[in-house]
Amino acid sequence: MSDLLTGLGLAGSMMLPALLGLALKATVVLSLTAAVVYALRRRSASVRHLVWSVGTVAVLALPVLTYAAPAWDTPGTAALRPLAPGGFDISATEAPASPPTPEPTVTAAWSGVAAAPAPTVVPDAAPAVAWGEREAAPLGESESATFRIDVPPTVWLLVVWAMGTILALSIVADGLVRSARLARAARPIRDAQRRDLFLDLCAEVGYERHVRLLEVDGASMPMTWGALSPVILLPAESSCWSNARLHAVLSHELAHIRRHDYMTQLLAQVSCAIHWFNPLAWIAARQLREERELACDDMVLTRGERASDYARHLLDVARELRASPLPAAATVCMVRRSSLHERLLAVLDATRVRADVRREFAVPAALGALLVALPLAGAGMEDARDETPVVPTAEASLPRRATSEWADGEVAASSVAPAPDRRGVLEIVSGLFAKAAAPPAPATQGCDWYTRGRNTSSSHVADDNRHEIRIRHGDCRMEIEYKGDIEFAADDTDIVRISRGGSFEIELREGRNTRLLQIEPRDGGLQRTWTVNGEERAYDANASAWFARMLVVVFRRTGVNAEQRATRILAESGVDGLLQEISFITSDWAAVRYYTVLLSQPNLDVETIRRVVREAGQRVESDFELARLLIAIAENQPVDEAVQVAYVAAAGSIDSDYEHRRVLSAILRRQDLSEPVANAMLQSAQDIDSDFERARLLLEVLEAHPLNEALTPAFFDAVRTIGSDFEQRRVLSTVLDRGAPNVAVLDQTLTVARNIQSDHELARLLVQVADQYPVDVSLPASYLDAARSLGSDHERSRVLRTLLGRETLSPRVTASVLAAAGSMTSNFELSRILKGVAMGDPLTAPTRDAFFRALDGMESDHELSTVLQTVIEHQPLDDDLVGRVLQSALQIGSDHSLAQLLIKIANDYTLGDAVRPAFMLAVDRIESEHTRGQVLAALYPRGRPAE
C-alpha cells in the first residue's frame, strides 16, 4: 500500500505541472486565435473558420510538439518540471518500551531561516490518530505501529481532470455510435429526382468522392457526417419538396462535405474534452460551429442561389423539422434554431464578403499556427526532459513530527522534497509569459541613452511656461522640470541664465543611486544645489561634467533647443556635422526638427536632399514624423529622378497605410514625375494593406498619369492585390472612364475583373463596359467569360440584357449572349433574356440554333409559353421557325399554357403541310377535352370547312 500511494504521489507531482503548463499554453494559442479572428472580422466566414480550425489543431498538437520542439527555459518555469511527491506522509511510528535516550539534533535551515534545535519528542505521549489514520494491530508486547495516509492535492486534481475528460469523451463516443446506428437504420434514396439533382450538383462543383444519400422517416433535420465515407441524411418527406428547396438543402450539405466540417468539429469536441475546464476551448468550438454554417451559406449563395429564396428555405426547414438530438461531434445539421436569427441576417446582408478561402491563404495560416505552437510547446522544458524525479529515501517513512516542524519554518535533514505551494503555482503562471521580478539592481556605472529599444521611452509635457520631461531606459530614469526662459551656453554644456521666477531641476536614478541638481536664479547669478543619494555636496568639476553630459542627452532625446542647436552645428560643422549629430538623436520628433532646419537652408543642392531622404527613411521610425518630413520635401524641394527614387524607397519603410499613401500622393502631384518613378510607386502601392488607401492611390495615379504601355502591367498588378470587391471595381471603373475606347486596356481590365467575388460589383463593371464600348465589333472574349463567371442569375441577366439593349448587335455577339444565358438556372431571368432576343433583330440560322438550345433548359411551363409566344408575335414567321416553336412546345406540361401558345400560332400563321403534323401532335398532348376544343376551334373557325 505504501508503494502504491508513493507511486501515485510521484505521478501526481510529475503530471500536474505538465498539465498546468499545457493548459496555459493552450490558453495562449486560443487567445491569439481569437485576436486574429477579430482582426479578420470583415473577411469572409470561411477565412474566420479556417483560423479557428488551425488554432484548434494547434491546441491538440501541443502535447506532441512538446517533445518535438526545441526546448528553451523561461524564468519561473522550473516549477513545471517533475517534483518529488513530498505531499505524501506515510509514517510508521514505533512506541518505545522505555523512555528513549535523547538523540542528537540534526536540522537544516528552510527558506532562509536559521537552523534551531528540533523539538523534544515526549516519550509518554500517546500517538494521536487523526482523520484518515488507523491504528494497526499490536506488533508485540511492547511495540505498536500507526499508519497515516495524507492524499496530496495533486492526486485529487488529476482525478477530477481525468473524470471530466473521460465523461466528455464518452459523450463524443456515444454520439459516434448513435450516428452509425442511424445510418444503418436509414435507407438509400432511390428516386431519380433527388439523386439526379445531387449528382448534377456534384458535377457542377467538381466533387468526385462517393457520398451516401440516405433518408429516414420522421421530421429529421437534414444533416451530414462521416470523414472517409460521407453521409447525407434527408427526411422522407423531402421527396415532396420542390426542386428549389432540394437544390438549396443539398447544396448546403455538399458544402459541409467539401469543407470537411465534420472532421474540424470532431477535433473541436476532442479539444473541449481535454480542456473541459478552460472556457476558451468551449468558446472556440462554438465559434467554429457558427462560422461553419455561415461559410456554407456563403458557398450556396455564391453558386447563384438568390438570398431571399435561400433565407425562406432555411426558415421553412427550421420550422417544419427538428434538429438532431445527437451531440455536436456526431453530425453536422443544416439549421439549429438557436443560431437561425444571426444566419438569416447574414444571408440577407448584401454587403458581406462571401469569398471562399483561397489556397494561398490556407497555407500561410497553417504555417503561422505552427510557428506559434512550436516555440510555445518547448517553453519551460529545457533540462526538464532529462531530469530524474527525486524518489523518497527510507528516511521519508519517518514521522513528520520527528523530522520537521513546519510551524517554526524549520525542517530536519531529509531527502523529501516539499510539494509546490500556492506561491510556486503563481511563479509558474507568471514565469511562462513574463520575466520574473528581479531584485533591485546594484549601482550601475552609467546608462546607454542612445540605444533604441522596447524599454526606452520619453515624454515631454508643457503647461504654459512649465515643462516636465521624463526619460526612461531600462533601470535608468531621468526627470527634468523647468520653467521660465532658459539660456544655454554656446557649446550646450551648461545653463548661463534663467529668467526671474524660473528654475531648472534634473534628477537621475541609476539603480539605487540618485543624483539631483537644482538651479535657481539668485542675486543676478545662478544658485546650484547638488545632491547625491540624498546627501548634499559641493557643486564641483565632476558635477559640472555630469551635468554637461546629461544636457546633451536631454537635447538629443527631447528636441529641447533643437532649432538653435541645429543652426549652430550647421554653421560650425556644415551639412556633414549636422547629419552626424542627427545620427545620435533617438527621438524621431527631435530628428525631424533638425532635418527641417537643414532643409530650410537656401540653395540646397539636390544631392543633399537625396541624402536626407535616404537617411531619414532608414532611421526615423515614427510613421507620422517620417511622413511629415517627406511630404514637406515633395512639396517644397527641388527633386530629380534620383531623389524621387529615394523618396519612394523611404515611403516603403512606413508601416501605416494612411501615411504611406499620403507620402506617395504628395510626390505624385509633382509635374516632373518620371515614368520609372511612377512604376516604382505602383510597386510600392502593393505593400499598402488597406484596400481603401491602395485604391485611393491608384485613382490618383490615373488622374495624374494616363496608363501607357510602361505603366499598365504594374498598375494592374497593384489592382489585383485589392481584396475589397467594391474598391477593385471602383478603380477598374475609373480605368474604363479614362481609357475608353482602348480595347487593349479593356481586355486587361476584364481579365483583372475576374478576381471580383461579388456578383453585384462585377455586374456593375460589365454593364459599364456594355454602355461604353462598341460591343458589335470589338467586344473581347474576356467580357463573356466574366459574364459567365457570375453566379447570380439576376446579375448575369442584367449584364446580358444590357448588351441586348444596344441598337446594333451582330449575330455573333447575339449567339454568344445566348450561350452565356444557357447555363442559368432561373427560368424567370432566362425568359427575360430570350424575350429580349425575340423582340430584337430577326433570328438568323446561327442565332436561331443558339436561341432554341438555351430554351431547352427551361422547366417553367409559363415562362416557356410566354417566350414562344413572343417569338410568334415579333419574329417574321416561316415554316422552319414555326416548326422549331412547336417542337419546343412539346416540353410544356400545362394544358392551359400549351393551348394559349397553339391558339396564338393558329391565329397568326397559316399552317402548311410541313408544320401541320407538328401542330396536331402538340394538340394531342392536351389532356383536357375542353381546352383541346378551344385550340381546334381557333385552327378551324366556324364557317370554315375542316381540311
mmCIF file with all atom_site columns, N, CA and C in Angstrom, residues 583-612:
data_model
loop_
_atom_site.group_PDB
_atom_site.id
_atom_site.type_symbol
_atom_site.label_atom_id
_atom_site.label_alt_id
_atom_site.label_comp_id
_atom_site.label_asym_id
_atom_site.label_entity_id
_atom_site.label_seq_id
_atom_site.pdbx_PDB_ins_code
_atom_site.Cartn_x
_atom_site.Cartn_y
_atom_site.Cartn_z
_atom_site.occupancy
_atom_site.B_iso_or_equiv
_atom_site.pdbx_formal_charge
_atom_site.auth_seq_id
_atom_site.auth_comp_id
_atom_site.auth_asym_id
_atom_site.auth_atom_id
_atom_site.pdbx_PDB_model_num
ATOM 1  N N  . SER A 1 583 ? 22.384 61.557 -36.320 1.00 0.00 ? 583 SER A N  1
ATOM 2  C CA . SER A 1 583 ? 22.533 60.122 -36.134 1.00 0.00 ? 583 SER A CA 1
ATOM 3  C C  . SER A 1 583 ? 22.561 59.733 -34.667 1.00 0.00 ? 583 SER A C  1
ATOM 4  N N  . PHE A 1 584 ? 22.884 60.690 -33.757 1.00 0.00 ? 584 PHE A N  1
ATOM 5  C CA . PHE A 1 584 ? 22.890 60.406 -32.325 1.00 0.00 ? 584 PHE A CA 1
ATOM 6  C C  . PHE A 1 584 ? 21.533 60.650 -31.675 1.00 0.00 ? 584 PHE A C  1
ATOM 7  N N  . ILE A 1 585 ? 20.605 61.277 -32.386 1.00 0.00 ? 585 ILE A N  1
ATOM 8  C CA . ILE A 1 585 ? 19.319 61.666 -31.804 1.00 0.00 ? 585 ILE A CA 1
ATOM 9  C C  . ILE A 1 585 ? 18.375 60.470 -31.857 1.00 0.00 ? 585 ILE A C  1
ATOM 10 N N  . THR A 1 586 ? 17.856 60.083 -30.727 1.00 0.00 ? 586 THR A N  1
ATOM 11 C CA . THR A 1 586 ? 16.971 58.919 -30.643 1.00 0.00 ? 586 THR A CA 1
ATOM 12 C C  . THR A 1 586 ? 15.498 59.287 -30.709 1.00 0.00 ? 586 THR A C  1
ATOM 13 N N  . SER A 1 587 ? 15.167 60.545 -30.618 1.00 0.00 ? 587 SER A N  1
ATOM 14 C CA . SER A 1 587 ? 13.772 60.977 -30.712 1.00 0.00 ? 587 SER A CA 1
ATOM 15 C C  . SER A 1 587 ? 13.454 61.320 -32.157 1.00 0.00 ? 587 SER A C  1
ATOM 16 N N  . ASP A 1 588 ? 12.452 60.639 -32.735 1.00 0.00 ? 588 ASP A N  1
ATOM 17 C CA . ASP A 1 588 ? 12.065 60.922 -34.117 1.00 0.00 ? 588 ASP A CA 1
ATOM 18 C C  . ASP A 1 588 ? 11.552 62.347 -34.258 1.00 0.00 ? 588 ASP A C  1
ATOM 19 N N  . TRP A 1 589 ? 10.816 62.796 -33.281 1.00 0.00 ? 589 TRP A N  1
ATOM 20 C CA . TRP A 1 589 ? 10.287 64.166 -33.336 1.00 0.00 ? 589 TRP A CA 1
ATOM 21 C C  . TRP A 1 589 ? 11.424 65.180 -33.352 1.00 0.00 ? 589 TRP A C  1
ATOM 22 N N  . ALA A 1 590 ? 12.426 64.943 -32.511 1.00 0.00 ? 590 ALA A N  1
ATOM 23 C CA . ALA A 1 590 ? 13.565 65.854 -32.475 1.00 0.00 ? 590 ALA A CA 1
ATOM 24 C C  . ALA A 1 590 ? 14.367 65.763 -33.767 1.00 0.00 ? 590 ALA A C  1
ATOM 25 N N  . ALA A 1 591 ? 14.577 64.557 -34.279 1.00 0.00 ? 591 ALA A N  1
ATOM 26 C CA . ALA A 1 591 ? 15.360 64.400 -35.505 1.00 0.00 ? 591 ALA A CA 1
ATOM 27 C C  . ALA A 1 591 ? 14.710 65.141 -36.666 1.00 0.00 ? 591 ALA A C  1
ATOM 28 N N  . VAL A 1 592 ? 13.388 65.062 -36.776 1.00 0.00 ? 592 VAL A N  1
ATOM 29 C CA . VAL A 1 592 ? 12.703 65.752 -37.870 1.00 0.00 ? 592 VAL A CA 1
ATOM 30 C C  . VAL A 1 592 ? 12.871 67.262 -37.731 1.00 0.00 ? 592 VAL A C  1
ATOM 31 N N  . ARG A 1 593 ? 12.914 67.780 -36.524 1.00 0.00 ? 593 ARG A N  1
ATOM 32 C CA . ARG A 1 593 ? 13.148 69.220 -36.335 1.00 0.00 ? 593 ARG A CA 1
ATOM 33 C C  . ARG A 1 593 ? 14.540 69.614 -36.818 1.00 0.00 ? 593 ARG A C  1
ATOM 34 N N  . TYR A 1 594 ? 15.522 68.754 -36.569 1.00 0.00 ? 594 TYR A N  1
ATOM 35 C CA . TYR A 1 594 ? 16.875 69.038 -37.077 1.00 0.00 ? 594 TYR A CA 1
ATOM 36 C C  . TYR A 1 594 ? 16.900 68.959 -38.600 1.00 0.00 ? 594 TYR A C  1
ATOM 37 N N  . TYR A 1 595 ? 16.251 67.943 -39.166 1.00 0.00 ? 595 TYR A N  1
ATOM 38 C CA . TYR A 1 595 ? 16.179 67.838 -40.627 1.00 0.00 ? 595 TYR A CA 1
ATOM 39 C C  . TYR A 1 595 ? 15.499 69.069 -41.229 1.00 0.00 ? 595 TYR A C  1
ATOM 40 N N  . THR A 1 596 ? 14.467 69.548 -40.562 1.00 0.00 ? 596 THR A N  1
ATOM 41 C CA . THR A 1 596 ? 13.730 70.701 -41.081 1.00 0.00 ? 596 THR A CA 1
ATOM 42 C C  . THR A 1 596 ? 14.616 71.934 -41.145 1.00 0.00 ? 596 THR A C  1
ATOM 43 N N  . VAL A 1 597 ? 15.458 72.120 -40.134 1.00 0.00 ? 597 VAL A N  1
ATOM 44 C CA . VAL A 1 597 ? 16.401 73.245 -40.160 1.00 0.00 ? 597 VAL A CA 1
ATOM 45 C C  . VAL A 1 597 ? 17.340 73.108 -41.353 1.00 0.00 ? 597 VAL A C  1
ATOM 46 N N  . LEU A 1 598 ? 17.815 71.884 -41.602 1.00 0.00 ? 598 LEU A N  1
ATOM 47 C CA . LEU A 1 598 ? 18.720 71.684 -42.740 1.00 0.00 ? 598 LEU A CA 1
ATOM 48 C C  . LEU A 1 598 ? 18.012 71.965 -44.058 1.00 0.00 ? 598 LEU A C  1
ATOM 49 N N  . LEU A 1 599 ? 16.772 71.491 -44.198 1.00 0.00 ? 599 LEU A N  1
ATOM 50 C CA . LEU A 1 599 ? 16.049 71.680 -45.454 1.00 0.00 ? 599 LEU A CA 1
ATOM 51 C C  . LEU A 1 599 ? 15.587 73.117 -45.662 1.00 0.00 ? 599 LEU A C  1
ATOM 52 N N  . SER A 1 600 ? 15.592 73.905 -44.615 1.00 0.00 ? 600 SER A N  1
ATOM 53 C CA . SER A 1 600 ? 15.183 75.309 -44.764 1.00 0.00 ? 600 SER A CA 1
ATOM 54 C C  . SER A 1 600 ? 16.299 76.194 -45.297 1.00 0.00 ? 600 SER A C  1
ATOM 55 N N  . GLN A 1 601 ? 17.496 75.621 -45.481 1.00 0.00 ? 601 GLN A N  1
ATOM 56 C CA . GLN A 1 601 ? 18.612 76.413 -45.982 1.00 0.00 ? 601 GLN A CA 1
ATOM 57 C C  . GLN A 1 601 ? 18.397 76.746 -47.455 1.00 0.00 ? 601 GLN A C  1
ATOM 58 N N  . PRO A 1 602 ? 18.709 77.982 -47.845 1.00 0.00 ? 602 PRO A N  1
ATOM 59 C CA . PRO A 1 602 ? 18.521 78.348 -49.260 1.00 0.00 ? 602 PRO A CA 1
ATOM 60 C C  . PRO A 1 602 ? 19.571 77.674 -50.142 1.00 0.00 ? 602 PRO A C  1
ATOM 61 N N  . ASN A 1 603 ? 19.168 77.467 -51.408 1.00 0.00 ? 603 ASN A N  1
ATOM 62 C CA . ASN A 1 603 ? 20.080 76.925 -52.426 1.00 0.00 ? 603 ASN A CA 1
ATOM 63 C C  . ASN A 1 603 ? 20.656 75.565 -52.004 1.00 0.00 ? 603 ASN A C  1
ATOM 64 N N  . LEU A 1 604 ? 19.837 74.725 -51.422 1.00 0.00 ? 604 LEU A N  1
ATOM 65 C CA . LEU A 1 604 ? 20.291 73.405 -51.010 1.00 0.00 ? 604 LEU A CA 1
ATOM 66 C C  . LEU A 1 604 ? 20.413 72.528 -52.258 1.00 0.00 ? 604 LEU A C  1
ATOM 67 N N  . ASP A 1 605 ? 21.552 71.852 -52.420 1.00 0.00 ? 605 ASP A N  1
ATOM 68 C CA . ASP A 1 605 ? 21.770 71.056 -53.619 1.00 0.00 ? 605 ASP A CA 1
ATOM 69 C C  . ASP A 1 605 ? 20.940 69.764 -53.564 1.00 0.00 ? 605 ASP A C  1
ATOM 70 N N  . VAL A 1 606 ? 20.695 69.205 -54.737 1.00 0.00 ? 606 VAL A N  1
ATOM 71 C CA . VAL A 1 606 ? 19.840 68.026 -54.859 1.00 0.00 ? 606 VAL A CA 1
ATOM 72 C C  . VAL A 1 606 ? 20.469 66.814 -54.190 1.00 0.00 ? 606 VAL A C  1
ATOM 73 N N  . GLU A 1 607 ? 21.791 66.693 -54.223 1.00 0.00 ? 607 GLU A N  1
ATOM 74 C CA . GLU A 1 607 ? 22.447 65.551 -53.600 1.00 0.00 ? 607 GLU A CA 1
ATOM 75 C C  . GLU A 1 607 ? 22.215 65.539 -52.091 1.00 0.00 ? 607 GLU A C  1
ATOM 76 N N  . THR A 1 608 ? 22.226 66.700 -51.457 1.00 0.00 ? 608 THR A N  1
ATOM 77 C CA . THR A 1 608 ? 21.954 66.767 -50.023 1.00 0.00 ? 608 THR A CA 1
ATOM 78 C C  . THR A 1 608 ? 20.515 66.349 -49.734 1.00 0.00 ? 608 THR A C  1
ATOM 79 N N  . ILE A 1 609 ? 19.589 66.781 -50.575 1.00 0.00 ? 609 ILE A N  1
ATOM 80 C CA . ILE A 1 609 ? 18.192 66.387 -50.381 1.00 0.00 ? 609 ILE A CA 1
ATOM 81 C C  . ILE A 1 609 ? 18.056 64.870 -50.504 1.00 0.00 ? 609 ILE A C  1
ATOM 82 N N  . ARG A 1 610 ? 18.715 64.287 -51.499 1.00 0.00 ? 610 ARG A N  1
ATOM 83 C CA . ARG A 1 610 ? 18.655 62.835 -51.658 1.00 0.00 ? 610 ARG A CA 1
ATOM 84 C C  . ARG A 1 610 ? 19.239 62.134 -50.435 1.00 0.00 ? 610 ARG A C  1
ATOM 85 N N  . ARG A 1 611 ? 20.316 62.684 -49.895 1.00 0.00 ? 611 ARG A N  1
ATOM 86 C CA . ARG A 1 611 ? 20.944 62.090 -48.709 1.00 0.00 ? 611 ARG A CA 1
ATOM 87 C C  . ARG A 1 611 ? 20.010 62.167 -47.506 1.00 0.00 ? 611 ARG A C  1
ATOM 88 N N  . VAL A 1 612 ? 19.322 63.303 -47.359 1.00 0.00 ? 612 VAL A N  1
ATOM 89 C CA . VAL A 1 612 ? 18.375 63.456 -46.250 1.00 0.00 ? 612 VAL A CA 1
ATOM 90 C C  . VAL A 1 612 ? 17.233 62.451 -46.386 1.00 0.00 ? 612 VAL A C  1
#
